[in-house]
Amino acid sequence: MPGRPARNAARVDTPLERYFDANLEGPGIWKWRHYFDAYHRHLGKLCAKPVSIVEIGIYSGGSLGMWRDYFGSDCTIYGVDIEPVCKAYESDGIHVLIGDQADPAFWERFRREVPPVDVVIDDGGHEAHQQVATLEALIGHIKPGGVYACEDIHGENNPFGHYIAGLSQNLHAHRGETTPFQRTVESVHLYPYLTVLEIAECPRTELVAPQHGTQWQPIPMPGAPTLA
Ligand SMILES: C[S@@+](CC[C@H](N)C(=O)[O-])C[C@H]1O[C@@H](n2cnc3c(N)ncnc32)[C@H](O)[C@@H]1O
């Protein structure tokens, strides 16, 4: 609007962003700044709990330290990267697995070695086939109440963006009984460049739309109570 200064959406003060801003030296972290609000919204409930998280894409190792600071010393972190040099970032409570996130055989080994996790963050190669392979390999390996996030979905015609749009349609399936997707996935959230799926705490076994009240308009409505 003319005369009004441009401003960003309201920012939330999050421990993640504070850690990021204080991390001016040492292992590098590279995140879009607006991710921190979204992460805190979805992951805040898991702070200071003995959660396990997997981040695909280690690069310079700083984000592994950020997650450790955020979730606390009881958390277990699994970093995954295709570059063997990233093994250097292994430390107390931080395991590093080297492999290609696009390779289903790598994830098969991962699932054998690593028990189901609470959080998956895909910040790896950012190519759609890698992101799809990762989501499909890990969605069933996330614990109830857990969270899956995929970063850096850039561009309106991003193929992974289209894949997520199609996948999300499964939430609207209307078949009388809930589908496996509706049972497992609580919700899908879109942010600029970031998608977050929340996994249901307990399986959603039914979707119901009860009618409460005794007075109804005689407007034709499929499934509405019949008036005497
Ligand atoms: C954007 S960087 C990760 C940044 C880091 N998570 C952070 O927040 O600072 C991407 C990383 O993904 C890794 N990578 C690229 N392709 C991969 C693949 N196919 N499988 C696993 N890791 C991959 C790269 O080696 C690189 O270290």
PDB file of N, CA, C and O in Angstrom, residues 56 100-104 107 122-137 148 150-165 167 193 195:
ATOM      1  N   ILE A  56      18.471 -34.896   7.191  1.00  0.00           N
ATOM      2  CA  ILE A  56      19.182 -35.269   5.961  1.00  0.00           C
ATOM      3  C   ILE A  56      19.822 -33.994   5.436  1.00  0.00           C
ATOM      4  O   ILE A  56      19.125 -32.989   5.216  1.00  0.00           O
ATOM      5  N   ASP A 100      23.003 -42.118   0.175  1.00  0.00           N
ATOM      6  CA  ASP A 100      22.253 -41.302  -0.787  1.00  0.00           C
ATOM      7  C   ASP A 100      20.770 -41.363  -0.442  1.00  0.00           C
ATOM      8  O   ASP A 100      20.168 -42.439  -0.463  1.00  0.00           O
ATOM      9  N   GLN A 101      20.193 -40.222  -0.133  1.00  0.00           N
ATOM     10  CA  GLN A 101      18.793 -40.195   0.277  1.00  0.00           C
ATOM     11  C   GLN A 101      17.837 -40.653  -0.830  1.00  0.00           C
ATOM     12  O   GLN A 101      16.671 -40.942  -0.555  1.00  0.00           O
ATOM     13  N   ALA A 102      18.332 -40.704  -2.072  1.00  0.00           N
ATOM     14  CA  ALA A 102      17.462 -41.150  -3.179  1.00  0.00           C
ATOM     15  C   ALA A 102      17.480 -42.678  -3.315  1.00  0.00           C
ATOM     16  O   ALA A 102      16.744 -43.226  -4.140  1.00  0.00           O
ATOM     17  N   ASP A 103      18.285 -43.345  -2.497  1.00  0.00           N
ATOM     18  CA  ASP A 103      18.496 -44.789  -2.657  1.00  0.00           C
ATOM     19  C   ASP A 103      17.650 -45.576  -1.644  1.00  0.00           C
ATOM     20  O   ASP A 103      17.964 -45.578  -0.439  1.00  0.00           O
ATOM     21  N   PRO A 104      16.609 -46.271  -2.110  1.00  0.00           N
ATOM     22  CA  PRO A 104      15.742 -47.007  -1.180  1.00  0.00           C
ATOM     23  C   PRO A 104      16.513 -48.041  -0.352  1.00  0.00           C
ATOM     24  O   PRO A 104      16.164 -48.304   0.799  1.00  0.00           O
ATOM     25  N   TRP A 107      17.821 -46.513   2.765  1.00  0.00           N
ATOM     26  CA  TRP A 107      16.792 -46.320   3.802  1.00  0.00           C
ATOM     27  C   TRP A 107      16.379 -47.651   4.438  1.00  0.00           C
ATOM     28  O   TRP A 107      16.019 -47.699   5.611  1.00  0.00           O
ATOM     29  N   ASP A 122      14.231 -32.937   6.104  1.00  0.00           N
ATOM     30  CA  ASP A 122      14.930 -33.188   4.837  1.00  0.00           C
ATOM     31  C   ASP A 122      15.522 -31.880   4.319  1.00  0.00           C
ATOM     32  O   ASP A 122      14.800 -31.011   3.804  1.00  0.00           O
ATOM     33  N   ASP A 123      16.821 -31.735   4.512  1.00  0.00           N
ATOM     34  CA  ASP A 123      17.551 -30.551   4.016  1.00  0.00           C
ATOM     35  C   ASP A 123      18.747 -31.056   3.208  1.00  0.00           C
ATOM     36  O   ASP A 123      19.856 -30.555   3.327  1.00  0.00           O
ATOM     37  N   GLY A 124      18.481 -32.081   2.382  1.00  0.00           N
ATOM     38  CA  GLY A 124      19.563 -32.727   1.639  1.00  0.00           C
ATOM     39  C   GLY A 124      19.761 -32.118   0.261  1.00  0.00           C
ATOM     40  O   GLY A 124      19.999 -30.922   0.118  1.00  0.00           O
ATOM     41  N   GLY A 125      19.618 -32.961  -0.767  1.00  0.00           N
ATOM     42  CA  GLY A 125      19.919 -32.531  -2.129  1.00  0.00           C
ATOM     43  C   GLY A 125      18.866 -31.647  -2.768  1.00  0.00           C
ATOM     44  O   GLY A 125      19.109 -31.016  -3.794  1.00  0.00           O
ATOM     45  N   HIS A 126      17.647 -31.614  -2.199  1.00  0.00           N
ATOM     46  CA  HIS A 126      16.562 -30.731  -2.654  1.00  0.00           C
ATOM     47  C   HIS A 126      16.041 -31.054  -4.053  1.00  0.00           C
ATOM     48  O   HIS A 126      15.368 -30.227  -4.667  1.00  0.00           O
ATOM     49  N   GLU A 127      16.379 -32.220  -4.583  1.00  0.00           N
ATOM     50  CA  GLU A 127      15.781 -32.607  -5.863  1.00  0.00           C
ATOM     51  C   GLU A 127      14.557 -33.463  -5.559  1.00  0.00           C
ATOM     52  O   GLU A 127      14.565 -34.262  -4.618  1.00  0.00           O
ATOM     53  N   ALA A 128      13.523 -33.295  -6.417  1.00  0.00           N
ATOM     54  CA  ALA A 128      12.231 -33.913  -6.109  1.00  0.00           C
ATOM     55  C   ALA A 128      12.345 -35.423  -5.927  1.00  0.00           C
ATOM     56  O   ALA A 128      11.747 -35.980  -5.003  1.00  0.00           O
ATOM     57  N   HIS A 129      13.132 -36.092  -6.789  1.00  0.00           N
ATOM     58  CA  HIS A 129      13.182 -37.554  -6.662  1.00  0.00           C
ATOM     59  C   HIS A 129      13.827 -37.969  -5.338  1.00  0.00           C
ATOM     60  O   HIS A 129      13.454 -38.979  -4.744  1.00  0.00           O
ATOM     61  N   GLN A 130      14.744 -37.129  -4.829  1.00  0.00           N
ATOM     62  CA  GLN A 130      15.369 -37.426  -3.526  1.00  0.00           C
ATOM     63  C   GLN A 130      14.360 -37.194  -2.401  1.00  0.00           C
ATOM     64  O   GLN A 130      14.272 -37.976  -1.448  1.00  0.00           O
ATOM     65  N   GLN A 131      13.600 -36.105  -2.536  1.00  0.00           N
ATOM     66  CA  GLN A 131      12.635 -35.750  -1.489  1.00  0.00           C
ATOM     67  C   GLN A 131      11.509 -36.783  -1.421  1.00  0.00           C
ATOM     68  O   GLN A 131      11.082 -37.180  -0.333  1.00  0.00           O
ATOM     69  N   VAL A 132      11.060 -37.233  -2.601  1.00  0.00           N
ATOM     70  CA  VAL A 132       9.978 -38.240  -2.633  1.00  0.00           C
ATOM     71  C   VAL A 132      10.483 -39.548  -2.034  1.00  0.00           C
ATOM     72  O   VAL A 132       9.821 -40.166  -1.189  1.00  0.00           O
ATOM     73  N   ALA A 133      11.685 -39.979  -2.457  1.00  0.00           N
ATOM     74  CA  ALA A 133      12.233 -41.249  -1.945  1.00  0.00           C
ATOM     75  C   ALA A 133      12.374 -41.188  -0.422  1.00  0.00           C
ATOM     76  O   ALA A 133      12.089 -42.169   0.275  1.00  0.00           O
ATOM     77  N   THR A 134      12.771 -40.036   0.080  1.00  0.00           N
ATOM     78  CA  THR A 134      12.983 -39.879   1.529  1.00  0.00           C
ATOM     79  C   THR A 134      11.659 -39.905   2.277  1.00  0.00           C
ATOM     80  O   THR A 134      11.503 -40.621   3.278  1.00  0.00           O
ATOM     81  N   LEU A 135      10.688 -39.144   1.769  1.00  0.00           N
ATOM     82  CA  LEU A 135       9.384 -39.118   2.436  1.00  0.00           C
ATOM     83  C   LEU A 135       8.775 -40.524   2.445  1.00  0.00           C
ATOM     84  O   LEU A 135       8.303 -41.009   3.479  1.00  0.00           O
ATOM     85  N   GLU A 136       8.839 -41.200   1.302  1.00  0.00           N
ATOM     86  CA  GLU A 136       8.198 -42.512   1.211  1.00  0.00           C
ATOM     87  C   GLU A 136       8.922 -43.549   2.076  1.00  0.00           C
ATOM     88  O   GLU A 136       8.297 -44.453   2.618  1.00  0.00           O
ATOM     89  N   ALA A 137      10.246 -43.376   2.217  1.00  0.00           N
ATOM     90  CA  ALA A 137      10.997 -44.335   3.041  1.00  0.00           C
ATOM     91  C   ALA A 137      10.772 -44.097   4.530  1.00  0.00           C
ATOM     92  O   ALA A 137      10.818 -45.035   5.322  1.00  0.00           O
ATOM     93  N   TYR A 148       7.317 -34.521  10.190  1.00  0.00           N
ATOM     94  CA  TYR A 148       8.191 -34.620   9.009  1.00  0.00           C
ATOM     95  C   TYR A 148       8.242 -33.224   8.383  1.00  0.00           C
ATOM     96  O   TYR A 148       7.203 -32.571   8.228  1.00  0.00           O
ATOM     97  N   CYS A 150      10.157 -30.923   5.080  1.00  0.00           N
ATOM     98  CA  CYS A 150      11.047 -30.883   3.916  1.00  0.00           C
ATOM     99  C   CYS A 150      11.321 -29.420   3.568  1.00  0.00           C
ATOM    100  O   CYS A 150      10.387 -28.639   3.354  1.00  0.00           O
ATOM    101  N   GLU A 151      12.591 -29.068   3.526  1.00  0.00           N
ATOM    102  CA  GLU A 151      13.013 -27.689   3.275  1.00  0.00           C
ATOM    103  C   GLU A 151      13.308 -27.451   1.791  1.00  0.00           C
ATOM    104  O   GLU A 151      13.578 -28.386   1.041  1.00  0.00           O
ATOM    105  N   ASP A 152      13.296 -26.187   1.449  1.00  0.00           N
ATOM    106  CA  ASP A 152      13.819 -25.687   0.177  1.00  0.00           C
ATOM    107  C   ASP A 152      13.087 -26.239  -1.048  1.00  0.00           C
ATOM    108  O   ASP A 152      13.704 -26.732  -2.010  1.00  0.00           O
ATOM    109  N   ILE A 153      11.754 -26.134  -0.987  1.00  0.00           N
ATOM    110  CA  ILE A 153      10.911 -26.497  -2.131  1.00  0.00           C
ATOM    111  C   ILE A 153      10.715 -25.188  -2.916  1.00  0.00           C
ATOM    112  O   ILE A 153       9.795 -24.418  -2.647  1.00  0.00           O
ATOM    113  N   HIS A 154      11.632 -24.953  -3.797  1.00  0.00           N
ATOM    114  CA  HIS A 154      11.685 -23.633  -4.455  1.00  0.00           C
ATOM    115  C   HIS A 154      10.960 -23.641  -5.797  1.00  0.00           C
ATOM    116  O   HIS A 154      11.160 -24.555  -6.599  1.00  0.00           O
ATOM    117  N   GLY A 155      10.161 -22.628  -6.051  1.00  0.00           N
ATOM    118  CA  GLY A 155       9.533 -22.432  -7.366  1.00  0.00           C
ATOM    119  C   GLY A 155       8.090 -22.915  -7.389  1.00  0.00           C
ATOM    120  O   GLY A 155       7.760 -23.963  -6.831  1.00  0.00           O
ATOM    121  N   GLU A 156       7.236 -22.135  -8.071  1.00  0.00           N
ATOM    122  CA  GLU A 156       5.805 -22.470  -8.132  1.00  0.00           C
ATOM    123  C   GLU A 156       5.563 -23.816  -8.794  1.00  0.00           C
ATOM    124  O   GLU A 156       4.581 -24.484  -8.510  1.00  0.00           O
ATOM    125  N   ASN A 157       6.432 -24.174  -9.701  1.00  0.00           N
ATOM    126  CA  ASN A 157       6.215 -25.436 -10.415  1.00  0.00           C
ATOM    127  C   ASN A 157       7.158 -26.531  -9.941  1.00  0.00           C
ATOM    128  O   ASN A 157       7.464 -27.458 -10.680  1.00  0.00           O
ATOM    129  N   ASN A 158       7.555 -26.408  -8.708  1.00  0.00           N
ATOM    130  CA  ASN A 158       8.468 -27.404  -8.147  1.00  0.00           C
ATOM    131  C   ASN A 158       7.786 -28.785  -8.151  1.00  0.00           C
ATOM    132  O   ASN A 158       6.672 -28.944  -7.644  1.00  0.00           O
ATOM    133  N   PRO A 159       8.425 -29.805  -8.727  1.00  0.00           N
ATOM    134  CA  PRO A 159       7.776 -31.120  -8.817  1.00  0.00           C
ATOM    135  C   PRO A 159       7.450 -31.725  -7.451  1.00  0.00           C
ATOM    136  O   PRO A 159       6.424 -32.392  -7.300  1.00  0.00           O
ATOM    137  N   PHE A 160       8.286 -31.441  -6.455  1.00  0.00           N
ATOM    138  CA  PHE A 160       7.952 -31.973  -5.120  1.00  0.00           C
ATOM    139  C   PHE A 160       6.757 -31.220  -4.540  1.00  0.00           C
ATOM    140  O   PHE A 160       5.920 -31.803  -3.848  1.00  0.00           O
ATOM    141  N   GLY A 161       6.664 -29.928  -4.858  1.00  0.00           N
ATOM    142  CA  GLY A 161       5.489 -29.144  -4.442  1.00  0.00           C
ATOM    143  C   GLY A 161       4.211 -29.745  -5.012  1.00  0.00           C
ATOM    144  O   GLY A 161       3.200 -29.887  -4.322  1.00  0.00           O
ATOM    145  N   HIS A 162       4.271 -30.149  -6.280  1.00  0.00           N
ATOM    146  CA  HIS A 162       3.105 -30.789  -6.910  1.00  0.00           C
ATOM    147  C   HIS A 162       2.804 -32.137  -6.258  1.00  0.00           C
ATOM    148  O   HIS A 162       1.648 -32.495  -6.047  1.00  0.00           O
ATOM    149  N   TYR A 163       3.868 -32.865  -5.956  1.00  0.00           N
ATOM    150  CA  TYR A 163       3.691 -34.176  -5.307  1.00  0.00           C
ATOM    151  C   TYR A 163       2.973 -33.996  -3.959  1.00  0.00           C
ATOM    152  O   TYR A 163       2.023 -34.725  -3.640  1.00  0.00           O
ATOM    153  N   ILE A 164       3.412 -32.994  -3.190  1.00  0.00           N
ATOM    154  CA  ILE A 164       2.793 -32.749  -1.873  1.00  0.00           C
ATOM    155  C   ILE A 164       1.336 -32.320  -2.045  1.00  0.00           C
ATOM    156  O   ILE A 164       0.457 -32.750  -1.292  1.00  0.00           O
ATOM    157  N   ALA A 165       1.086 -31.487  -3.070  1.00  0.00           N
ATOM    158  CA  ALA A 165      -0.302 -31.042  -3.304  1.00  0.00           C
ATOM    159  C   ALA A 165      -1.184 -32.252  -3.589  1.00  0.00           C
ATOM    160  O   ALA A 165      -2.304 -32.364  -3.066  1.00  0.00           O
ATOM    161  N   LEU A 167      -0.549 -35.427  -2.761  1.00  0.00           N
ATOM    162  CA  LEU A 167      -0.601 -36.277  -1.564  1.00  0.00           C
ATOM    163  C   LEU A 167      -1.619 -35.727  -0.556  1.00  0.00           C
ATOM    164  O   LEU A 167      -2.392 -36.484   0.044  1.00  0.00           O
ATOM    165  N   TYR A 193       8.604 -22.388   0.794  1.00  0.00           N
ATOM    166  CA  TYR A 193       9.726 -23.333   0.595  1.00  0.00           C
ATOM    167  C   TYR A 193       9.755 -24.507   1.573  1.00  0.00           C
ATOM    168  O   TYR A 193      10.677 -25.335   1.517  1.00  0.00           O
ATOM    169  N   THR A 195       7.524 -27.617   3.730  1.00  0.00           N
ATOM    170  CA  THR A 195       6.298 -28.390   3.976  1.00  0.00           C
ATOM    171  C   THR A 195       6.480 -29.172   5.268  1.00  0.00           C
ATOM    172  O   THR A 195       7.546 -29.746   5.512  1.00  0.00           O
TER     173      THR A 195
END
